[in-house]
Amino acid sequence: AQTVTQSQPEMSVQEAETVTLSCTYDTSESDYYLFWYKQPPSRQMILVIRQEAYKQQNATENRFSVNFQKAAKSFSLKISDSQLGDAAMYFCAYRSAMNNNAGNMLTFGGGTRLMVKP
Amino acid sequence: GAGVSQSPSNKVTEKGKDVELRCDPISGHTALYWYRQSLGQGLEFLIYFQGNSAPDKSGLPSDRFSAERTGGSVSTLTIQRTQQEDSAVYLCASSWAQDSPLHFGNGTRLTVT
């Protein structure tokens, strides 16, 4: 079974600064997807960024980028020019690329609470 | 367009009562998921529906939990004889297909007293 670990329960960043959230995962599969989701107080999970394991190039979405290290099974999220609206819970998630029951579900880490100081 | 809608937003129930949680997915989305999020925890997979296929129930924690999806659209998660450990936020998500991004609702916060 796959596991996802986020070792930082809480992180804090000054507005306009850069912060990196850590995520590691364990899998025996070679093809899979990795995600970062943001959960504000509204509870709705919002997809921030997605990475396909077969792609060597790190995904980027505006101020958000990842550092995907497949051999190390590491998938960190970097937020540049942090804004007050970035304050939320952030979850790392894994999904198998296999087209069966294992590919149906996302496996989530425990989350990191990001606080942004003005 | 409308997103994933869940009702009620909050539910307080007494231990031993049955509850029903509703999810209205985005129109046209064939895949529907239920997740549970306990306080301060990540999300735990419960059940997955894809079109007319038999649902993947592998995440349901006990036989007190069941879910239906009528007409390939609205889904209801039922918890019978609720226990205090059932207290959590129940999140529903839908997607166009199995490998498409998930769109989540705002969840139902269930409190069992």
mmCIF file of C-alpha atoms in Angstrom:
data_model
loop_
_atom_site.group_PDB
_atom_site.id
_atom_site.type_symbol
_atom_site.label_atom_id
_atom_site.label_comp_id
_atom_site.label_asym_id
_atom_site.label_seq_id
_atom_site.Cartn_x
_atom_site.Cartn_y
_atom_site.Cartn_z
ATOM 1 C CA ALA A 1 0.000 0.000 0.000
ATOM 2 C CA GLN A 2 1.111 3.523 -0.723
ATOM 3 C CA THR A 3 1.759 5.996 2.068
ATOM 4 C CA VAL A 4 2.215 9.759 1.960
ATOM 5 C CA THR A 5 4.028 11.637 4.715
ATOM 6 C CA GLN A 6 4.087 15.346 5.429
ATOM 7 C CA SER A 7 6.562 15.939 8.229
ATOM 8 C CA GLN A 8 5.694 19.583 8.888
ATOM 9 C CA PRO A 9 2.408 19.986 10.808
ATOM 10 C CA GLU A 10 2.740 23.786 10.634
ATOM 11 C CA MET A 11 4.757 26.276 8.642
ATOM 12 C CA SER A 12 4.921 30.038 8.770
ATOM 13 C CA VAL A 13 6.059 32.506 6.102
ATOM 14 C CA GLN A 14 6.281 36.251 5.847
ATOM 15 C CA GLU A 15 4.143 37.840 3.156
ATOM 16 C CA ALA A 16 6.070 38.134 -0.158
ATOM 17 C CA GLU A 17 8.628 35.540 0.957
ATOM 18 C CA THR A 18 9.090 31.980 -0.317
ATOM 19 C CA VAL A 19 8.176 28.816 1.566
ATOM 20 C CA THR A 20 8.681 25.124 0.803
ATOM 21 C CA LEU A 21 6.376 22.385 2.051
ATOM 22 C CA SER A 22 7.763 18.856 2.223
ATOM 23 C CA CYS A 23 6.184 15.589 1.143
ATOM 24 C CA THR A 24 7.563 12.080 0.841
ATOM 25 C CA TYR A 25 5.784 8.965 -0.309
ATOM 26 C CA ASP A 26 6.325 5.260 -0.469
ATOM 27 C CA THR A 27 5.357 3.142 -3.461
ATOM 28 C CA SER A 28 6.587 0.188 -5.480
ATOM 29 C CA GLU A 29 4.927 1.478 -8.633
ATOM 30 C CA SER A 30 6.740 3.295 -11.414
ATOM 31 C CA ASP A 31 3.814 5.170 -12.907
ATOM 32 C CA TYR A 32 1.658 7.420 -10.765
ATOM 33 C CA TYR A 33 0.443 10.967 -10.186
ATOM 34 C CA LEU A 34 1.240 13.374 -7.386
ATOM 35 C CA PHE A 35 -0.840 16.343 -6.307
ATOM 36 C CA TRP A 36 -0.872 19.263 -3.928
ATOM 37 C CA TYR A 37 -4.274 20.377 -2.673
ATOM 38 C CA LYS A 38 -5.111 23.507 -0.696
ATOM 39 C CA GLN A 39 -7.914 23.463 1.890
ATOM 40 C CA PRO A 40 -8.999 26.891 3.164
ATOM 41 C CA PRO A 41 -11.436 27.253 6.113
ATOM 42 C CA SER A 42 -14.327 26.742 3.663
ATOM 43 C CA ARG A 43 -13.237 23.048 3.709
ATOM 44 C CA GLN A 44 -13.267 22.765 -0.079
ATOM 45 C CA MET A 45 -10.174 20.997 -1.435
ATOM 46 C CA ILE A 46 -8.652 22.984 -4.292
ATOM 47 C CA LEU A 47 -6.125 21.448 -6.680
ATOM 48 C CA VAL A 48 -2.943 23.508 -6.682
ATOM 49 C CA ILE A 49 -0.623 21.498 -8.888
ATOM 50 C CA ARG A 50 -0.249 18.042 -10.444
ATOM 51 C CA GLN A 51 2.801 16.033 -11.496
ATOM 52 C CA GLU A 52 2.952 12.909 -13.644
ATOM 53 C CA ALA A 53 5.699 10.568 -12.476
ATOM 54 C CA TYR A 54 6.903 9.832 -16.015
ATOM 55 C CA LYS A 55 7.660 13.530 -16.579
ATOM 56 C CA GLN A 56 11.100 14.659 -15.477
ATOM 57 C CA GLN A 57 10.238 18.335 -15.735
ATOM 58 C CA ASN A 58 8.888 19.849 -12.544
ATOM 59 C CA ALA A 59 5.343 21.204 -12.785
ATOM 60 C CA THR A 60 4.727 24.922 -12.261
ATOM 61 C CA GLU A 61 1.542 26.958 -11.873
ATOM 62 C CA ASN A 62 2.208 30.667 -11.528
ATOM 63 C CA ARG A 63 3.688 31.173 -8.017
ATOM 64 C CA PHE A 64 3.534 27.451 -7.238
ATOM 65 C CA SER A 65 6.172 24.962 -8.301
ATOM 66 C CA VAL A 66 7.278 21.514 -7.244
ATOM 67 C CA ASN A 67 10.600 19.775 -6.768
ATOM 68 C CA PHE A 68 9.929 16.188 -7.830
ATOM 69 C CA GLN A 69 12.704 13.771 -6.926
ATOM 70 C CA LYS A 70 11.496 10.364 -8.124
ATOM 71 C CA ALA A 71 14.421 8.326 -6.839
ATOM 72 C CA ALA A 72 14.119 9.915 -3.412
ATOM 73 C CA LYS A 73 10.308 9.710 -3.523
ATOM 74 C CA SER A 74 10.079 13.340 -2.601
ATOM 75 C CA PHE A 75 7.591 15.910 -3.859
ATOM 76 C CA SER A 76 7.924 19.346 -2.245
ATOM 77 C CA LEU A 77 5.835 22.423 -3.000
ATOM 78 C CA LYS A 78 7.397 25.861 -3.287
ATOM 79 C CA ILE A 79 5.227 28.933 -2.937
ATOM 80 C CA SER A 80 6.893 32.127 -4.140
ATOM 81 C CA ASP A 81 5.827 35.675 -3.259
ATOM 82 C CA SER A 82 3.497 34.344 -0.538
ATOM 83 C CA GLN A 83 0.175 36.106 -0.182
ATOM 84 C CA LEU A 84 -2.262 36.283 2.726
ATOM 85 C CA GLY A 85 -4.712 34.236 0.685
ATOM 86 C CA ASP A 86 -2.253 31.353 0.598
ATOM 87 C CA ALA A 87 -2.916 30.647 4.271
ATOM 88 C CA ALA A 88 -4.599 27.233 4.431
ATOM 89 C CA MET A 89 -4.014 23.535 5.001
ATOM 90 C CA TYR A 90 -1.969 21.945 2.239
ATOM 91 C CA PHE A 91 -2.228 18.258 1.436
ATOM 92 C CA CYS A 92 0.074 16.154 -0.666
ATOM 93 C CA ALA A 93 -1.626 13.241 -2.435
ATOM 94 C CA TYR A 94 -0.672 10.169 -4.466
ATOM 95 C CA ARG A 95 -2.674 8.344 -7.106
ATOM 96 C CA SER A 96 -1.710 5.172 -8.926
ATOM 97 C CA ALA A 97 -1.829 5.241 -12.718
ATOM 98 C CA MET A 98 -3.097 1.670 -12.750
ATOM 99 C CA ASN A 99 -6.591 1.309 -14.204
ATOM 100 C CA ASN A 100 -8.080 -0.742 -11.403
ATOM 101 C CA ASN A 101 -9.295 -0.211 -7.886
ATOM 102 C CA ALA A 102 -5.862 0.982 -6.783
ATOM 103 C CA GLY A 103 -6.075 3.716 -9.384
ATOM 104 C CA ASN A 104 -9.414 4.924 -8.128
ATOM 105 C CA MET A 105 -8.401 6.682 -4.985
ATOM 106 C CA LEU A 106 -6.123 9.447 -3.819
ATOM 107 C CA THR A 107 -3.928 8.691 -0.809
ATOM 108 C CA PHE A 108 -3.396 11.846 1.237
ATOM 109 C CA GLY A 109 -0.721 12.978 3.652
ATOM 110 C CA GLY A 110 -1.656 14.387 7.042
ATOM 111 C CA GLY A 111 -1.423 17.990 5.894
ATOM 112 C CA THR A 112 0.624 21.088 6.665
ATOM 113 C CA ARG A 113 -0.993 24.223 8.039
ATOM 114 C CA LEU A 114 0.536 27.278 6.375
ATOM 115 C CA MET A 115 0.320 30.622 8.120
ATOM 116 C CA VAL A 116 1.199 33.818 6.276
ATOM 117 C CA LYS A 117 2.304 36.801 8.349
ATOM 118 C CA PRO A 118 1.583 40.309 7.052
ATOM 119 C CA GLY B 1 -21.145 26.384 -13.685
ATOM 120 C CA ALA B 2 -22.184 24.902 -10.362
ATOM 121 C CA GLY B 3 -19.629 22.942 -8.421
ATOM 122 C CA VAL B 4 -20.060 19.870 -6.265
ATOM 123 C CA SER B 5 -22.838 20.493 -3.757
ATOM 124 C CA GLN B 6 -23.121 18.729 -0.405
ATOM 125 C CA SER B 7 -25.909 18.848 2.151
ATOM 126 C CA PRO B 8 -26.325 19.408 4.959
ATOM 127 C CA SER B 9 -23.334 21.607 5.665
ATOM 128 C CA ASN B 10 -23.383 20.593 9.309
ATOM 129 C CA LYS B 11 -25.172 17.758 11.082
ATOM 130 C CA VAL B 12 -25.382 17.036 14.794
ATOM 131 C CA THR B 13 -26.864 13.697 15.774
ATOM 132 C CA GLU B 14 -27.170 11.519 18.831
ATOM 133 C CA LYS B 15 -25.203 8.336 19.165
ATOM 134 C CA GLY B 16 -27.145 5.411 17.732
ATOM 135 C CA LYS B 17 -29.136 7.430 15.205
ATOM 136 C CA ASP B 18 -28.871 6.963 11.434
ATOM 137 C CA VAL B 19 -27.752 9.836 9.182
ATOM 138 C CA GLU B 20 -27.831 10.492 5.445
ATOM 139 C CA LEU B 21 -25.390 12.788 3.705
ATOM 140 C CA ARG B 22 -26.065 13.992 0.175
ATOM 141 C CA CYS B 23 -23.748 14.832 -2.703
ATOM 142 C CA ASP B 24 -24.710 16.498 -5.997
ATOM 143 C CA PRO B 25 -21.768 16.123 -8.376
ATOM 144 C CA ILE B 26 -20.969 18.402 -11.278
ATOM 145 C CA SER B 27 -23.300 17.623 -14.175
ATOM 146 C CA GLY B 28 -21.745 15.132 -16.581
ATOM 147 C CA HIS B 29 -19.105 13.873 -14.164
ATOM 148 C CA THR B 30 -19.078 10.080 -14.288
ATOM 149 C CA ALA B 31 -16.808 9.474 -11.306
ATOM 150 C CA LEU B 32 -17.849 10.230 -7.712
ATOM 151 C CA TYR B 33 -15.850 9.755 -4.517
ATOM 152 C CA TRP B 34 -16.543 9.969 -0.798
ATOM 153 C CA TYR B 35 -13.753 10.796 1.644
ATOM 154 C CA ARG B 36 -13.687 11.245 5.406
ATOM 155 C CA GLN B 37 -11.528 13.799 7.178
ATOM 156 C CA SER B 38 -11.179 13.420 10.929
ATOM 157 C CA LEU B 39 -10.089 16.428 12.994
ATOM 158 C CA GLY B 40 -6.539 17.427 12.124
ATOM 159 C CA GLN B 41 -6.099 14.478 9.792
ATOM 160 C CA GLY B 42 -5.720 13.906 6.090
ATOM 161 C CA LEU B 43 -8.455 12.464 3.936
ATOM 162 C CA GLU B 44 -9.452 8.828 4.145
ATOM 163 C CA PHE B 45 -10.971 7.183 1.062
ATOM 164 C CA LEU B 46 -14.391 5.622 1.616
ATOM 165 C CA ILE B 47 -16.064 4.677 -1.675
ATOM 166 C CA TYR B 48 -15.864 5.322 -5.431
ATOM 167 C CA PHE B 49 -18.530 5.217 -8.154
ATOM 168 C CA GLN B 50 -17.694 5.129 -11.864
ATOM 169 C CA GLY B 51 -20.598 5.213 -14.304
ATOM 170 C CA ASN B 52 -22.698 2.063 -14.104
ATOM 171 C CA SER B 53 -19.879 -0.092 -12.774
ATOM 172 C CA ALA B 54 -20.033 -1.729 -9.361
ATOM 173 C CA PRO B 55 -18.721 0.738 -6.766
ATOM 174 C CA ASP B 56 -15.348 0.325 -5.101
ATOM 175 C CA LYS B 57 -16.311 -0.019 -1.434
ATOM 176 C CA SER B 58 -12.858 -0.947 -0.203
ATOM 177 C CA GLY B 59 -12.529 2.105 2.055
ATOM 178 C CA LEU B 60 -15.759 1.769 4.023
ATOM 179 C CA PRO B 61 -14.729 1.320 7.682
ATOM 180 C CA SER B 62 -17.613 -0.921 8.755
ATOM 181 C CA ASP B 63 -20.915 -2.374 7.603
ATOM 182 C CA ARG B 64 -22.679 0.565 9.233
ATOM 183 C CA PHE B 65 -21.548 2.631 6.253
ATOM 184 C CA SER B 66 -23.203 2.382 2.854
ATOM 185 C CA ALA B 67 -23.614 4.596 -0.200
ATOM 186 C CA GLU B 68 -25.790 4.764 -3.250
ATOM 187 C CA ARG B 69 -25.635 6.695 -6.462
ATOM 188 C CA THR B 70 -28.984 6.998 -8.211
ATOM 189 C CA GLY B 71 -29.171 7.516 -11.958
ATOM 190 C CA GLY B 72 -25.445 8.085 -12.164
ATOM 191 C CA SER B 73 -25.799 11.475 -10.486
ATOM 192 C CA VAL B 74 -26.760 12.222 -6.878
ATOM 193 C CA SER B 75 -25.130 10.112 -4.180
ATOM 194 C CA THR B 76 -26.182 9.445 -0.597
ATOM 195 C CA LEU B 77 -23.817 8.232 2.126
ATOM 196 C CA THR B 78 -25.678 6.548 4.980
ATOM 197 C CA ILE B 79 -24.231 5.853 8.397
ATOM 198 C CA GLN B 80 -26.341 3.601 10.599
ATOM 199 C CA ARG B 81 -26.206 3.514 14.401
ATOM 200 C CA THR B 82 -23.723 6.381 14.515
ATOM 201 C CA GLN B 83 -20.832 6.272 16.968
ATOM 202 C CA GLN B 84 -18.785 9.143 18.360
ATOM 203 C CA GLU B 85 -15.783 8.073 16.287
ATOM 204 C CA ASP B 86 -17.868 8.756 13.171
ATOM 205 C CA SER B 87 -17.570 12.485 13.916
ATOM 206 C CA ALA B 88 -15.660 13.993 10.998
ATOM 207 C CA VAL B 89 -16.002 16.042 7.840
ATOM 208 C CA TYR B 90 -17.333 13.949 4.963
ATOM 209 C CA LEU B 91 -16.141 15.235 1.592
ATOM 210 C CA CYS B 92 -17.537 14.333 -1.805
ATOM 211 C CA ALA B 93 -15.657 14.791 -5.074
ATOM 212 C CA SER B 94 -16.461 14.187 -8.727
ATOM 213 C CA SER B 95 -14.498 14.055 -11.968
ATOM 214 C CA TRP B 96 -15.084 13.585 -15.706
ATOM 215 C CA ALA B 97 -13.281 10.285 -15.682
ATOM 216 C CA GLN B 98 -11.068 8.206 -13.437
ATOM 217 C CA ASP B 99 -7.871 10.002 -14.398
ATOM 218 C CA SER B 100 -9.296 13.532 -14.456
ATOM 219 C CA PRO B 101 -8.761 16.075 -11.668
ATOM 220 C CA LEU B 102 -11.148 15.793 -8.734
ATOM 221 C CA HIS B 103 -13.528 18.623 -7.868
ATOM 222 C CA PHE B 104 -14.473 18.652 -4.196
ATOM 223 C CA GLY B 105 -17.543 19.917 -2.390
ATOM 224 C CA ASN B 106 -17.418 21.860 0.874
ATOM 225 C CA GLY B 107 -18.159 18.769 2.906
ATOM 226 C CA THR B 108 -20.600 17.885 5.668
ATOM 227 C CA ARG B 109 -19.343 18.253 9.222
ATOM 228 C CA LEU B 110 -20.899 15.412 11.244
ATOM 229 C CA THR B 111 -20.895 15.598 15.027
ATOM 230 C CA VAL B 112 -22.115 12.601 17.008
ATOM 231 C CA THR B 113 -22.959 13.449 20.625
#
